């Protein structure tokens, strides 16, 4: 029939119908037509070189927009490469949907082209998965994966599209009927909130605290809780500590910021209100000796299991924005504010000021050949010089990320993307692309090590192809952690003349990788060269790689995680 179309068209139509506007992926058998049709229905398809990067992009897109990020892959190998992104979404609790084509259902178990039981393969890395076994199931499957990805604790979901289903056909009127049925059956989740009695208890504990602290993380950023957080901090005068990706929810330059007095703040606080951040390794499991053994935690998290796992003094299950709104309302009836002269606030702010001035003294030096601090200071100042809207900063690498976290200043929410909960290296270019398409008004600046950059360097071509305003600054110290740090006893055996496992080709011309595709490349070795490259590239807003030569022996092996290596 003339008005009939196939499963590829119906899938593309369904994603557009249920509100998808962007898709990341790598095309090939059997999903090329799905991508082409998606574009036809108004979805921007960003075609990558590798599903791993496309998957990282989809996960970050979900975090930045609050809508599921979509990854499209081919069957078996594409799906397996995509698991990197899917697992990244799960571990960071970001909404994402991976859609993979799969082999013909009738040939299952007979060694079909790119055959894999993909539903089984994605199980450990997803919170929900579904296969469309017939073309008629496509619209309902699409609605279900999208809804599951954002419901409760956000995470990764998977949608399997067998080749035979993609080749089945359906008429326009049949498809419309399916959309109507699915719309009718959809149940939208209410924003979760705890009972008022729990809010009263929480406020009473905070009121009685002598040394309270508020800690917030990327769950609060995802919830867009910044307005309520700022209100809470201003009203109560309680010092705050953001996790790395919580930075910017309240301006890092705020007088109550405790980041520069982190050890004192977490070591001495008696009550900690933790919003959208897990008490995992990043927060020392909430245990002594880093925390006081008697500290009372009040945890705010959308996930009840998370709260049960941590056994806090008090747990408030709900959306961070909603819970803070309730807390602020409860405080308003009987306001309290510690005030600047409160001994705890004074102690935290004095320690923070002392540490900042020590750090500034180090940063003020122009060290050449570059250490990590000198170029980071120059980059910080150039970024701050841009004002608002602040760029999205993408950061990865051991020393580069560690130093960047303490030196770079976040003034606006969701403007920092880094290696996250798993400490994943290789996220850089994918995150840059996601940030650029999710925030078209913001510049994207990646500050990454040469090792981190190498994982996805070919995606610089993607930046050029889609004309994305991304400046990638590569801290090039010639390897993973930099120079060869082996002791003479370690350099023995038949392959002793091979380069160290940590070494790359010294002086690699990473900027020429960008030039190869028509983007702009800079090689810089001095403060003036770096300043000029930043100034030019920040105003050009075009795909750029700035290759910064760093002393191979600056920094430390494993960054600040040496005890684990
Ligand atoms: P960070 O790395 O910044 O410390 P984590 O990823 O460890 O943050 O923790 C984020 C937490 O936020 C997760 O436990 C997740 O369940 C929670 N979360 C996600 N969405 C929301 C939301 N809307 N409101 C409250 N908590 C949320």
mmCIF file with all atom_site columns, C-alpha atoms in Angstrom, residues 257-453:
data_model
loop_
_atom_site.group_PDB
_atom_site.id
_atom_site.type_symbol
_atom_site.label_atom_id
_atom_site.label_alt_id
_atom_site.label_comp_id
_atom_site.label_asym_id
_atom_site.label_entity_id
_atom_site.label_seq_id
_atom_site.pdbx_PDB_ins_code
_atom_site.Cartn_x
_atom_site.Cartn_y
_atom_site.Cartn_z
_atom_site.occupancy
_atom_site.B_iso_or_equiv
_atom_site.pdbx_formal_charge
_atom_site.auth_seq_id
_atom_site.auth_comp_id
_atom_site.auth_asym_id
_atom_site.auth_atom_id
_atom_site.pdbx_PDB_model_num
ATOM 1   C CA . UNK A 1 257 ? 32.063 27.980 50.213 1.00 0.00 ? 257 UNK A CA 1
ATOM 2   C CA . UNK A 1 258 ? 33.978 25.389 52.233 1.00 0.00 ? 258 UNK A CA 1
ATOM 3   C CA . UNK A 1 259 ? 35.782 23.701 49.313 1.00 0.00 ? 259 UNK A CA 1
ATOM 4   C CA . UNK A 1 260 ? 39.142 25.212 50.249 1.00 0.00 ? 260 UNK A CA 1
ATOM 5   C CA . UNK A 1 261 ? 38.597 24.032 53.860 1.00 0.00 ? 261 UNK A CA 1
ATOM 6   C CA . UNK A 1 262 ? 37.291 20.594 52.913 1.00 0.00 ? 262 UNK A CA 1
ATOM 7   C CA . UNK A 1 263 ? 39.195 18.555 55.515 1.00 0.00 ? 263 UNK A CA 1
ATOM 8   C CA . UNK A 1 264 ? 38.150 20.836 58.352 1.00 0.00 ? 264 UNK A CA 1
ATOM 9   C CA . UNK A 1 265 ? 34.541 21.050 57.152 1.00 0.00 ? 265 UNK A CA 1
ATOM 10  C CA . UNK A 1 266 ? 33.974 17.314 56.851 1.00 0.00 ? 266 UNK A CA 1
ATOM 11  C CA . UNK A 1 267 ? 36.222 16.399 59.773 1.00 0.00 ? 267 UNK A CA 1
ATOM 12  C CA . UNK A 1 268 ? 34.576 18.682 62.281 1.00 0.00 ? 268 UNK A CA 1
ATOM 13  C CA . UNK A 1 269 ? 30.937 19.130 61.241 1.00 0.00 ? 269 UNK A CA 1
ATOM 14  C CA . UNK A 1 270 ? 28.364 17.636 63.619 1.00 0.00 ? 270 UNK A CA 1
ATOM 15  C CA . UNK A 1 271 ? 25.417 17.600 61.195 1.00 0.00 ? 271 UNK A CA 1
ATOM 16  C CA . UNK A 1 272 ? 25.735 17.200 57.435 1.00 0.00 ? 272 UNK A CA 1
ATOM 17  C CA . UNK A 1 273 ? 22.794 17.698 55.117 1.00 0.00 ? 273 UNK A CA 1
ATOM 18  C CA . UNK A 1 274 ? 23.800 15.757 51.994 1.00 0.00 ? 274 UNK A CA 1
ATOM 19  C CA . UNK A 1 275 ? 21.687 16.470 48.918 1.00 0.00 ? 275 UNK A CA 1
ATOM 20  C CA . UNK A 1 276 ? 21.923 14.359 45.750 1.00 0.00 ? 276 UNK A CA 1
ATOM 21  C CA . UNK A 1 277 ? 25.356 12.905 46.519 1.00 0.00 ? 277 UNK A CA 1
ATOM 22  C CA . UNK A 1 278 ? 26.206 9.364  47.583 1.00 0.00 ? 278 UNK A CA 1
ATOM 23  C CA . UNK A 1 279 ? 28.344 8.613  50.631 1.00 0.00 ? 279 UNK A CA 1
ATOM 24  C CA . UNK A 1 280 ? 30.634 6.552  48.407 1.00 0.00 ? 280 UNK A CA 1
ATOM 25  C CA . UNK A 1 281 ? 34.428 6.736  47.877 1.00 0.00 ? 281 UNK A CA 1
ATOM 26  C CA . UNK A 1 282 ? 34.200 10.356 46.755 1.00 0.00 ? 282 UNK A CA 1
ATOM 27  C CA . UNK A 1 283 ? 32.867 11.292 50.206 1.00 0.00 ? 283 UNK A CA 1
ATOM 28  C CA . UNK A 1 284 ? 34.981 8.730  52.119 1.00 0.00 ? 284 UNK A CA 1
ATOM 29  C CA . UNK A 1 285 ? 31.878 6.596  52.771 1.00 0.00 ? 285 UNK A CA 1
ATOM 30  C CA . UNK A 1 286 ? 30.825 9.139  55.404 1.00 0.00 ? 286 UNK A CA 1
ATOM 31  C CA . UNK A 1 287 ? 33.176 7.419  57.882 1.00 0.00 ? 287 UNK A CA 1
ATOM 32  C CA . UNK A 1 288 ? 35.957 8.373  60.271 1.00 0.00 ? 288 UNK A CA 1
ATOM 33  C CA . UNK A 1 289 ? 38.758 9.342  60.214 1.00 0.00 ? 289 UNK A CA 1
ATOM 34  C CA . UNK A 1 290 ? 37.800 11.787 57.430 1.00 0.00 ? 290 UNK A CA 1
ATOM 35  C CA . UNK A 1 291 ? 34.431 12.488 59.082 1.00 0.00 ? 291 UNK A CA 1
ATOM 36  C CA . UNK A 1 292 ? 33.764 12.766 62.789 1.00 0.00 ? 292 UNK A CA 1
ATOM 37  C CA . UNK A 1 293 ? 32.506 9.386  64.047 1.00 0.00 ? 293 UNK A CA 1
ATOM 38  C CA . UNK A 1 294 ? 29.456 11.019 65.652 1.00 0.00 ? 294 UNK A CA 1
ATOM 39  C CA . UNK A 1 295 ? 28.408 13.153 62.695 1.00 0.00 ? 295 UNK A CA 1
ATOM 40  C CA . UNK A 1 296 ? 24.673 13.041 61.999 1.00 0.00 ? 296 UNK A CA 1
ATOM 41  C CA . UNK A 1 297 ? 23.871 12.681 58.306 1.00 0.00 ? 297 UNK A CA 1
ATOM 42  C CA . UNK A 1 298 ? 20.592 13.897 56.844 1.00 0.00 ? 298 UNK A CA 1
ATOM 43  C CA . UNK A 1 299 ? 20.461 12.391 53.360 1.00 0.00 ? 299 UNK A CA 1
ATOM 44  C CA . UNK A 1 300 ? 18.238 13.681 50.577 1.00 0.00 ? 300 UNK A CA 1
ATOM 45  C CA . UNK A 1 301 ? 18.000 11.273 47.648 1.00 0.00 ? 301 UNK A CA 1
ATOM 46  C CA . UNK A 1 302 ? 15.353 10.261 45.148 1.00 0.00 ? 302 UNK A CA 1
ATOM 47  C CA . UNK A 1 303 ? 16.359 6.628  45.689 1.00 0.00 ? 303 UNK A CA 1
ATOM 48  C CA . UNK A 1 304 ? 15.107 4.881  48.825 1.00 0.00 ? 304 UNK A CA 1
ATOM 49  C CA . UNK A 1 305 ? 17.597 1.977  48.497 1.00 0.00 ? 305 UNK A CA 1
ATOM 50  C CA . UNK A 1 306 ? 20.462 4.469  48.498 1.00 0.00 ? 306 UNK A CA 1
ATOM 51  C CA . UNK A 1 307 ? 19.276 5.942  51.786 1.00 0.00 ? 307 UNK A CA 1
ATOM 52  C CA . UNK A 1 308 ? 18.751 2.495  53.326 1.00 0.00 ? 308 UNK A CA 1
ATOM 53  C CA . UNK A 1 309 ? 22.269 1.489  52.279 1.00 0.00 ? 309 UNK A CA 1
ATOM 54  C CA . UNK A 1 310 ? 23.892 4.431  54.069 1.00 0.00 ? 310 UNK A CA 1
ATOM 55  C CA . UNK A 1 311 ? 21.855 4.227  57.309 1.00 0.00 ? 311 UNK A CA 1
ATOM 56  C CA . UNK A 1 312 ? 21.834 7.974  57.996 1.00 0.00 ? 312 UNK A CA 1
ATOM 57  C CA . UNK A 1 313 ? 20.499 9.723  61.099 1.00 0.00 ? 313 UNK A CA 1
ATOM 58  C CA . UNK A 1 314 ? 17.621 10.851 58.902 1.00 0.00 ? 314 UNK A CA 1
ATOM 59  C CA . UNK A 1 315 ? 16.701 10.049 55.294 1.00 0.00 ? 315 UNK A CA 1
ATOM 60  C CA . UNK A 1 316 ? 14.461 12.186 53.118 1.00 0.00 ? 316 UNK A CA 1
ATOM 61  C CA . UNK A 1 317 ? 13.382 10.285 50.029 1.00 0.00 ? 317 UNK A CA 1
ATOM 62  C CA . UNK A 1 318 ? 12.439 12.724 47.321 1.00 0.00 ? 318 UNK A CA 1
ATOM 63  C CA . UNK A 1 319 ? 13.425 15.050 44.547 1.00 0.00 ? 319 UNK A CA 1
ATOM 64  C CA . UNK A 1 320 ? 16.199 17.390 45.724 1.00 0.00 ? 320 UNK A CA 1
ATOM 65  C CA . UNK A 1 321 ? 14.496 20.548 44.494 1.00 0.00 ? 321 UNK A CA 1
ATOM 66  C CA . UNK A 1 322 ? 11.172 19.626 46.071 1.00 0.00 ? 322 UNK A CA 1
ATOM 67  C CA . UNK A 1 323 ? 12.727 18.593 49.415 1.00 0.00 ? 323 UNK A CA 1
ATOM 68  C CA . UNK A 1 324 ? 14.780 21.801 49.658 1.00 0.00 ? 324 UNK A CA 1
ATOM 69  C CA . UNK A 1 325 ? 11.691 23.808 48.821 1.00 0.00 ? 325 UNK A CA 1
ATOM 70  C CA . UNK A 1 326 ? 9.929  22.113 51.762 1.00 0.00 ? 326 UNK A CA 1
ATOM 71  C CA . UNK A 1 327 ? 12.908 22.675 54.079 1.00 0.00 ? 327 UNK A CA 1
ATOM 72  C CA . UNK A 1 328 ? 13.077 26.360 53.114 1.00 0.00 ? 328 UNK A CA 1
ATOM 73  C CA . UNK A 1 329 ? 9.351  26.712 53.747 1.00 0.00 ? 329 UNK A CA 1
ATOM 74  C CA . UNK A 1 330 ? 9.689  25.096 57.178 1.00 0.00 ? 330 UNK A CA 1
ATOM 75  C CA . UNK A 1 331 ? 12.601 27.413 58.079 1.00 0.00 ? 331 UNK A CA 1
ATOM 76  C CA . UNK A 1 332 ? 10.711 30.489 56.955 1.00 0.00 ? 332 UNK A CA 1
ATOM 77  C CA . UNK A 1 333 ? 8.196  30.092 59.801 1.00 0.00 ? 333 UNK A CA 1
ATOM 78  C CA . UNK A 1 334 ? 10.978 30.294 62.382 1.00 0.00 ? 334 UNK A CA 1
ATOM 79  C CA . UNK A 1 335 ? 14.075 31.618 60.631 1.00 0.00 ? 335 UNK A CA 1
ATOM 80  C CA . UNK A 1 336 ? 17.622 31.095 61.838 1.00 0.00 ? 336 UNK A CA 1
ATOM 81  C CA . UNK A 1 337 ? 20.981 32.186 60.496 1.00 0.00 ? 337 UNK A CA 1
ATOM 82  C CA . UNK A 1 338 ? 24.402 31.337 61.908 1.00 0.00 ? 338 UNK A CA 1
ATOM 83  C CA . UNK A 1 339 ? 25.781 34.707 60.819 1.00 0.00 ? 339 UNK A CA 1
ATOM 84  C CA . UNK A 1 340 ? 29.353 35.595 59.863 1.00 0.00 ? 340 UNK A CA 1
ATOM 85  C CA . UNK A 1 341 ? 30.615 35.811 63.446 1.00 0.00 ? 341 UNK A CA 1
ATOM 86  C CA . UNK A 1 342 ? 29.440 32.290 64.378 1.00 0.00 ? 342 UNK A CA 1
ATOM 87  C CA . UNK A 1 343 ? 32.580 30.426 65.584 1.00 0.00 ? 343 UNK A CA 1
ATOM 88  C CA . UNK A 1 344 ? 32.035 27.530 63.116 1.00 0.00 ? 344 UNK A CA 1
ATOM 89  C CA . UNK A 1 345 ? 31.485 29.828 60.139 1.00 0.00 ? 345 UNK A CA 1
ATOM 90  C CA . UNK A 1 346 ? 34.503 31.907 61.167 1.00 0.00 ? 346 UNK A CA 1
ATOM 91  C CA . UNK A 1 347 ? 36.693 28.806 61.511 1.00 0.00 ? 347 UNK A CA 1
ATOM 92  C CA . UNK A 1 348 ? 35.700 27.430 58.106 1.00 0.00 ? 348 UNK A CA 1
ATOM 93  C CA . UNK A 1 349 ? 36.042 30.757 56.371 1.00 0.00 ? 349 UNK A CA 1
ATOM 94  C CA . UNK A 1 350 ? 39.430 31.514 57.977 1.00 0.00 ? 350 UNK A CA 1
ATOM 95  C CA . UNK A 1 351 ? 40.791 28.105 56.967 1.00 0.00 ? 351 UNK A CA 1
ATOM 96  C CA . UNK A 1 352 ? 39.414 28.527 53.439 1.00 0.00 ? 352 UNK A CA 1
ATOM 97  C CA . UNK A 1 353 ? 40.989 31.985 53.115 1.00 0.00 ? 353 UNK A CA 1
ATOM 98  C CA . UNK A 1 354 ? 44.369 30.742 54.385 1.00 0.00 ? 354 UNK A CA 1
ATOM 99  C CA . UNK A 1 355 ? 44.372 27.820 51.971 1.00 0.00 ? 355 UNK A CA 1
ATOM 100 C CA . UNK A 1 356 ? 43.283 29.999 49.069 1.00 0.00 ? 356 UNK A CA 1
ATOM 101 C CA . UNK A 1 357 ? 46.091 32.478 49.676 1.00 0.00 ? 357 UNK A CA 1
ATOM 102 C CA . UNK A 1 358 ? 48.655 29.658 49.882 1.00 0.00 ? 358 UNK A CA 1
ATOM 103 C CA . UNK A 1 359 ? 47.345 28.239 46.602 1.00 0.00 ? 359 UNK A CA 1
ATOM 104 C CA . UNK A 1 360 ? 47.267 31.686 44.960 1.00 0.00 ? 360 UNK A CA 1
ATOM 105 C CA . UNK A 1 361 ? 50.931 32.191 45.860 1.00 0.00 ? 361 UNK A CA 1
ATOM 106 C CA . UNK A 1 362 ? 51.747 28.987 43.961 1.00 0.00 ? 362 UNK A CA 1
ATOM 107 C CA . UNK A 1 363 ? 49.466 29.885 41.079 1.00 0.00 ? 363 UNK A CA 1
ATOM 108 C CA . UNK A 1 364 ? 50.958 33.366 40.701 1.00 0.00 ? 364 UNK A CA 1
ATOM 109 C CA . UNK A 1 365 ? 54.317 31.942 39.558 1.00 0.00 ? 365 UNK A CA 1
ATOM 110 C CA . UNK A 1 366 ? 54.944 31.578 35.841 1.00 0.00 ? 366 UNK A CA 1
ATOM 111 C CA . UNK A 1 367 ? 56.702 28.202 35.747 1.00 0.00 ? 367 UNK A CA 1
ATOM 112 C CA . UNK A 1 368 ? 58.225 27.222 32.384 1.00 0.00 ? 368 UNK A CA 1
ATOM 113 C CA . UNK A 1 369 ? 58.461 24.430 31.213 1.00 0.00 ? 369 UNK A CA 1
ATOM 114 C CA . UNK A 1 370 ? 54.860 24.360 32.386 1.00 0.00 ? 370 UNK A CA 1
ATOM 115 C CA . UNK A 1 371 ? 53.809 22.560 35.556 1.00 0.00 ? 371 UNK A CA 1
ATOM 116 C CA . UNK A 1 372 ? 50.062 21.963 35.963 1.00 0.00 ? 372 UNK A CA 1
ATOM 117 C CA . UNK A 1 373 ? 49.375 25.098 38.015 1.00 0.00 ? 373 UNK A CA 1
ATOM 118 C CA . UNK A 1 374 ? 50.618 27.836 35.695 1.00 0.00 ? 374 UNK A CA 1
ATOM 119 C CA . UNK A 1 375 ? 48.538 26.889 32.622 1.00 0.00 ? 375 UNK A CA 1
ATOM 120 C CA . UNK A 1 376 ? 45.535 26.081 34.843 1.00 0.00 ? 376 UNK A CA 1
ATOM 121 C CA . UNK A 1 377 ? 45.639 29.606 36.310 1.00 0.00 ? 377 UNK A CA 1
ATOM 122 C CA . UNK A 1 378 ? 45.800 31.129 32.840 1.00 0.00 ? 378 UNK A CA 1
ATOM 123 C CA . UNK A 1 379 ? 42.855 28.976 31.713 1.00 0.00 ? 379 UNK A CA 1
ATOM 124 C CA . UNK A 1 380 ? 40.868 29.845 34.874 1.00 0.00 ? 380 UNK A CA 1
ATOM 125 C CA . UNK A 1 381 ? 41.342 33.566 34.291 1.00 0.00 ? 381 UNK A CA 1
ATOM 126 C CA . UNK A 1 382 ? 40.412 33.296 30.612 1.00 0.00 ? 382 UNK A CA 1
ATOM 127 C CA . UNK A 1 383 ? 37.228 31.366 31.445 1.00 0.00 ? 383 UNK A CA 1
ATOM 128 C CA . UNK A 1 384 ? 36.245 33.818 34.204 1.00 0.00 ? 384 UNK A CA 1
ATOM 129 C CA . UNK A 1 385 ? 36.875 36.653 31.750 1.00 0.00 ? 385 UNK A CA 1
ATOM 130 C CA . UNK A 1 386 ? 34.028 35.322 29.607 1.00 0.00 ? 386 UNK A CA 1
ATOM 131 C CA . UNK A 1 387 ? 31.427 36.032 32.319 1.00 0.00 ? 387 UNK A CA 1
ATOM 132 C CA . UNK A 1 388 ? 27.922 34.705 31.761 1.00 0.00 ? 388 UNK A CA 1
ATOM 133 C CA . UNK A 1 389 ? 26.808 32.390 30.208 1.00 0.00 ? 389 UNK A CA 1
ATOM 134 C CA . UNK A 1 390 ? 29.815 30.547 31.615 1.00 0.00 ? 390 UNK A CA 1
ATOM 135 C CA . UNK A 1 391 ? 31.320 27.843 29.412 1.00 0.00 ? 391 UNK A CA 1
ATOM 136 C CA . UNK A 1 392 ? 30.779 24.178 30.172 1.00 0.00 ? 392 UNK A CA 1
ATOM 137 C CA . UNK A 1 393 ? 34.091 22.775 31.385 1.00 0.00 ? 393 UNK A CA 1
ATOM 138 C CA . UNK A 1 394 ? 34.854 19.140 30.573 1.00 0.00 ? 394 UNK A CA 1
ATOM 139 C CA . UNK A 1 395 ? 37.706 17.675 32.571 1.00 0.00 ? 395 UNK A CA 1
ATOM 140 C CA . UNK A 1 396 ? 39.521 14.360 32.644 1.00 0.00 ? 396 UNK A CA 1
ATOM 141 C CA . UNK A 1 397 ? 42.981 13.013 33.349 1.00 0.00 ? 397 UNK A CA 1
ATOM 142 C CA . UNK A 1 398 ? 44.674 12.305 36.672 1.00 0.00 ? 398 UNK A CA 1
ATOM 143 C CA . UNK A 1 399 ? 46.678 15.405 37.534 1.00 0.00 ? 399 UNK A CA 1
ATOM 144 C CA . UNK A 1 400 ? 44.881 17.621 35.015 1.00 0.00 ? 400 UNK A CA 1
ATOM 145 C CA . UNK A 1 401 ? 41.490 16.816 36.528 1.00 0.00 ? 401 UNK A CA 1
ATOM 146 C CA . UNK A 1 402 ? 42.702 16.996 40.147 1.00 0.00 ? 402 UNK A CA 1
ATOM 147 C CA . UNK A 1 403 ? 44.390 20.356 39.689 1.00 0.00 ? 403 UNK A CA 1
ATOM 148 C CA . UNK A 1 404 ? 41.515 21.620 37.530 1.00 0.00 ? 404 UNK A CA 1
ATOM 149 C CA . UNK A 1 405 ? 38.977 20.756 40.185 1.00 0.00 ? 405 UNK A CA 1
ATOM 150 C CA . UNK A 1 406 ? 40.629 22.970 42.777 1.00 0.00 ? 406 UNK A CA 1
ATOM 151 C CA . UNK A 1 407 ? 41.809 25.780 40.499 1.00 0.00 ? 407 UNK A CA 1
ATOM 152 C CA . UNK A 1 408 ? 38.992 26.247 37.962 1.00 0.00 ? 408 UNK A CA 1
ATOM 153 C CA . UNK A 1 409 ? 36.034 28.240 39.285 1.00 0.00 ? 409 UNK A CA 1
ATOM 154 C CA . UNK A 1 410 ? 32.458 27.195 38.606 1.00 0.00 ? 410 UNK A CA 1
ATOM 155 C CA . UNK A 1 411 ? 29.980 30.061 38.796 1.00 0.00 ? 411 UNK A CA 1
ATOM 156 C CA . UNK A 1 412 ? 26.930 28.456 37.185 1.00 0.00 ? 412 UNK A CA 1
ATOM 157 C CA . UNK A 1 413 ? 25.167 25.095 37.627 1.00 0.00 ? 413 UNK A CA 1
ATOM 158 C CA . UNK A 1 414 ? 25.883 22.053 35.425 1.00 0.00 ? 414 UNK A CA 1
ATOM 159 C CA . UNK A 1 415 ? 28.957 23.664 33.902 1.00 0.00 ? 415 UNK A CA 1
ATOM 160 C CA . UNK A 1 416 ? 31.384 20.961 34.993 1.00 0.00 ? 416 UNK A CA 1
ATOM 161 C CA . UNK A 1 417 ? 31.521 17.464 33.517 1.00 0.00 ? 417 UNK A CA 1
ATOM 162 C CA . UNK A 1 418 ? 34.294 15.157 34.657 1.00 0.00 ? 418 UNK A CA 1
ATOM 163 C CA . UNK A 1 419 ? 35.250 11.503 35.053 1.00 0.00 ? 419 UNK A CA 1
ATOM 164 C CA . UNK A 1 420 ? 32.402 11.071 37.572 1.00 0.00 ? 420 UNK A CA 1
ATOM 165 C CA . UNK A 1 421 ? 31.568 8.209  39.900 1.00 0.00 ? 421 UNK A CA 1
ATOM 166 C CA . UNK A 1 422 ? 33.687 5.591  38.126 1.00 0.00 ? 422 UNK A CA 1
ATOM 167 C CA . UNK A 1 423 ? 36.568 7.954  37.412 1.00 0.00 ? 423 UNK A CA 1
ATOM 168 C CA . UNK A 1 424 ? 36.069 7.099  33.740 1.00 0.00 ? 424 UNK A CA 1
ATOM 169 C CA . UNK A 1 425 ? 38.776 8.223  31.338 1.00 0.00 ? 425 UNK A CA 1
ATOM 170 C CA . UNK A 1 426 ? 37.798 8.665  27.691 1.00 0.00 ? 426 UNK A CA 1
ATOM 171 C CA . UNK A 1 427 ? 34.606 10.625 28.304 1.00 0.00 ? 427 UNK A CA 1
ATOM 172 C CA . UNK A 1 428 ? 36.077 13.930 27.109 1.00 0.00 ? 428 UNK A CA 1
ATOM 173 C CA . UNK A 1 429 ? 35.116 14.395 23.473 1.00 0.00 ? 429 UNK A CA 1
ATOM 174 C CA . UNK A 1 430 ? 31.727 12.697 23.907 1.00 0.00 ? 430 UNK A CA 1
ATOM 175 C CA . UNK A 1 431 ? 30.919 15.033 26.805 1.00 0.00 ? 431 UNK A CA 1
ATOM 176 C CA . UNK A 1 432 ? 32.087 18.047 24.786 1.00 0.00 ? 432 UNK A CA 1
ATOM 177 C CA . UNK A 1 433 ? 29.758 17.163 21.926 1.00 0.00 ? 433 UNK A CA 1
ATOM 178 C CA . UNK A 1 434 ? 26.813 16.566 24.282 1.00 0.00 ? 434 UNK A CA 1
ATOM 179 C CA . UNK A 1 435 ? 27.440 19.858 26.074 1.00 0.00 ? 435 UNK A CA 1
ATOM 180 C CA . UNK A 1 436 ? 27.674 21.783 22.815 1.00 0.00 ? 436 UNK A CA 1
ATOM 181 C CA . UNK A 1 437 ? 24.392 20.455 21.419 1.00 0.00 ? 437 UNK A CA 1
ATOM 182 C CA . UNK A 1 438 ? 22.562 20.626 24.777 1.00 0.00 ? 438 UNK A CA 1
ATOM 183 C CA . UNK A 1 439 ? 23.699 24.220 25.485 1.00 0.00 ? 439 UNK A CA 1
ATOM 184 C CA . UNK A 1 440 ? 24.007 26.012 22.155 1.00 0.00 ? 440 UNK A CA 1
ATOM 185 C CA . UNK A 1 441 ? 24.496 29.352 23.958 1.00 0.00 ? 441 UNK A CA 1
ATOM 186 C CA . UNK A 1 442 ? 27.582 28.210 25.853 1.00 0.00 ? 442 UNK A CA 1
ATOM 187 C CA . UNK A 1 443 ? 31.160 27.687 24.759 1.00 0.00 ? 443 UNK A CA 1
ATOM 188 C CA . UNK A 1 444 ? 32.588 24.283 25.728 1.00 0.00 ? 444 UNK A CA 1
ATOM 189 C CA . UNK A 1 445 ? 36.131 24.106 27.074 1.00 0.00 ? 445 UNK A CA 1
ATOM 190 C CA . UNK A 1 446 ? 37.755 20.717 27.654 1.00 0.00 ? 446 UNK A CA 1
ATOM 191 C CA . UNK A 1 447 ? 40.784 20.642 29.936 1.00 0.00 ? 447 UNK A CA 1
ATOM 192 C CA . UNK A 1 448 ? 42.219 17.183 29.673 1.00 0.00 ? 448 UNK A CA 1
ATOM 193 C CA . UNK A 1 449 ? 45.332 15.098 29.881 1.00 0.00 ? 449 UNK A CA 1
ATOM 194 C CA . UNK A 1 450 ? 46.928 13.674 26.723 1.00 0.00 ? 450 UNK A CA 1
ATOM 195 C CA . UNK A 1 451 ? 45.954 10.188 27.823 1.00 0.00 ? 451 UNK A CA 1
ATOM 196 C CA . UNK A 1 452 ? 42.277 11.125 28.321 1.00 0.00 ? 452 UNK A CA 1
ATOM 197 C CA . UNK A 1 453 ? 42.241 12.933 24.963 1.00 0.00 ? 453 UNK A CA 1
#
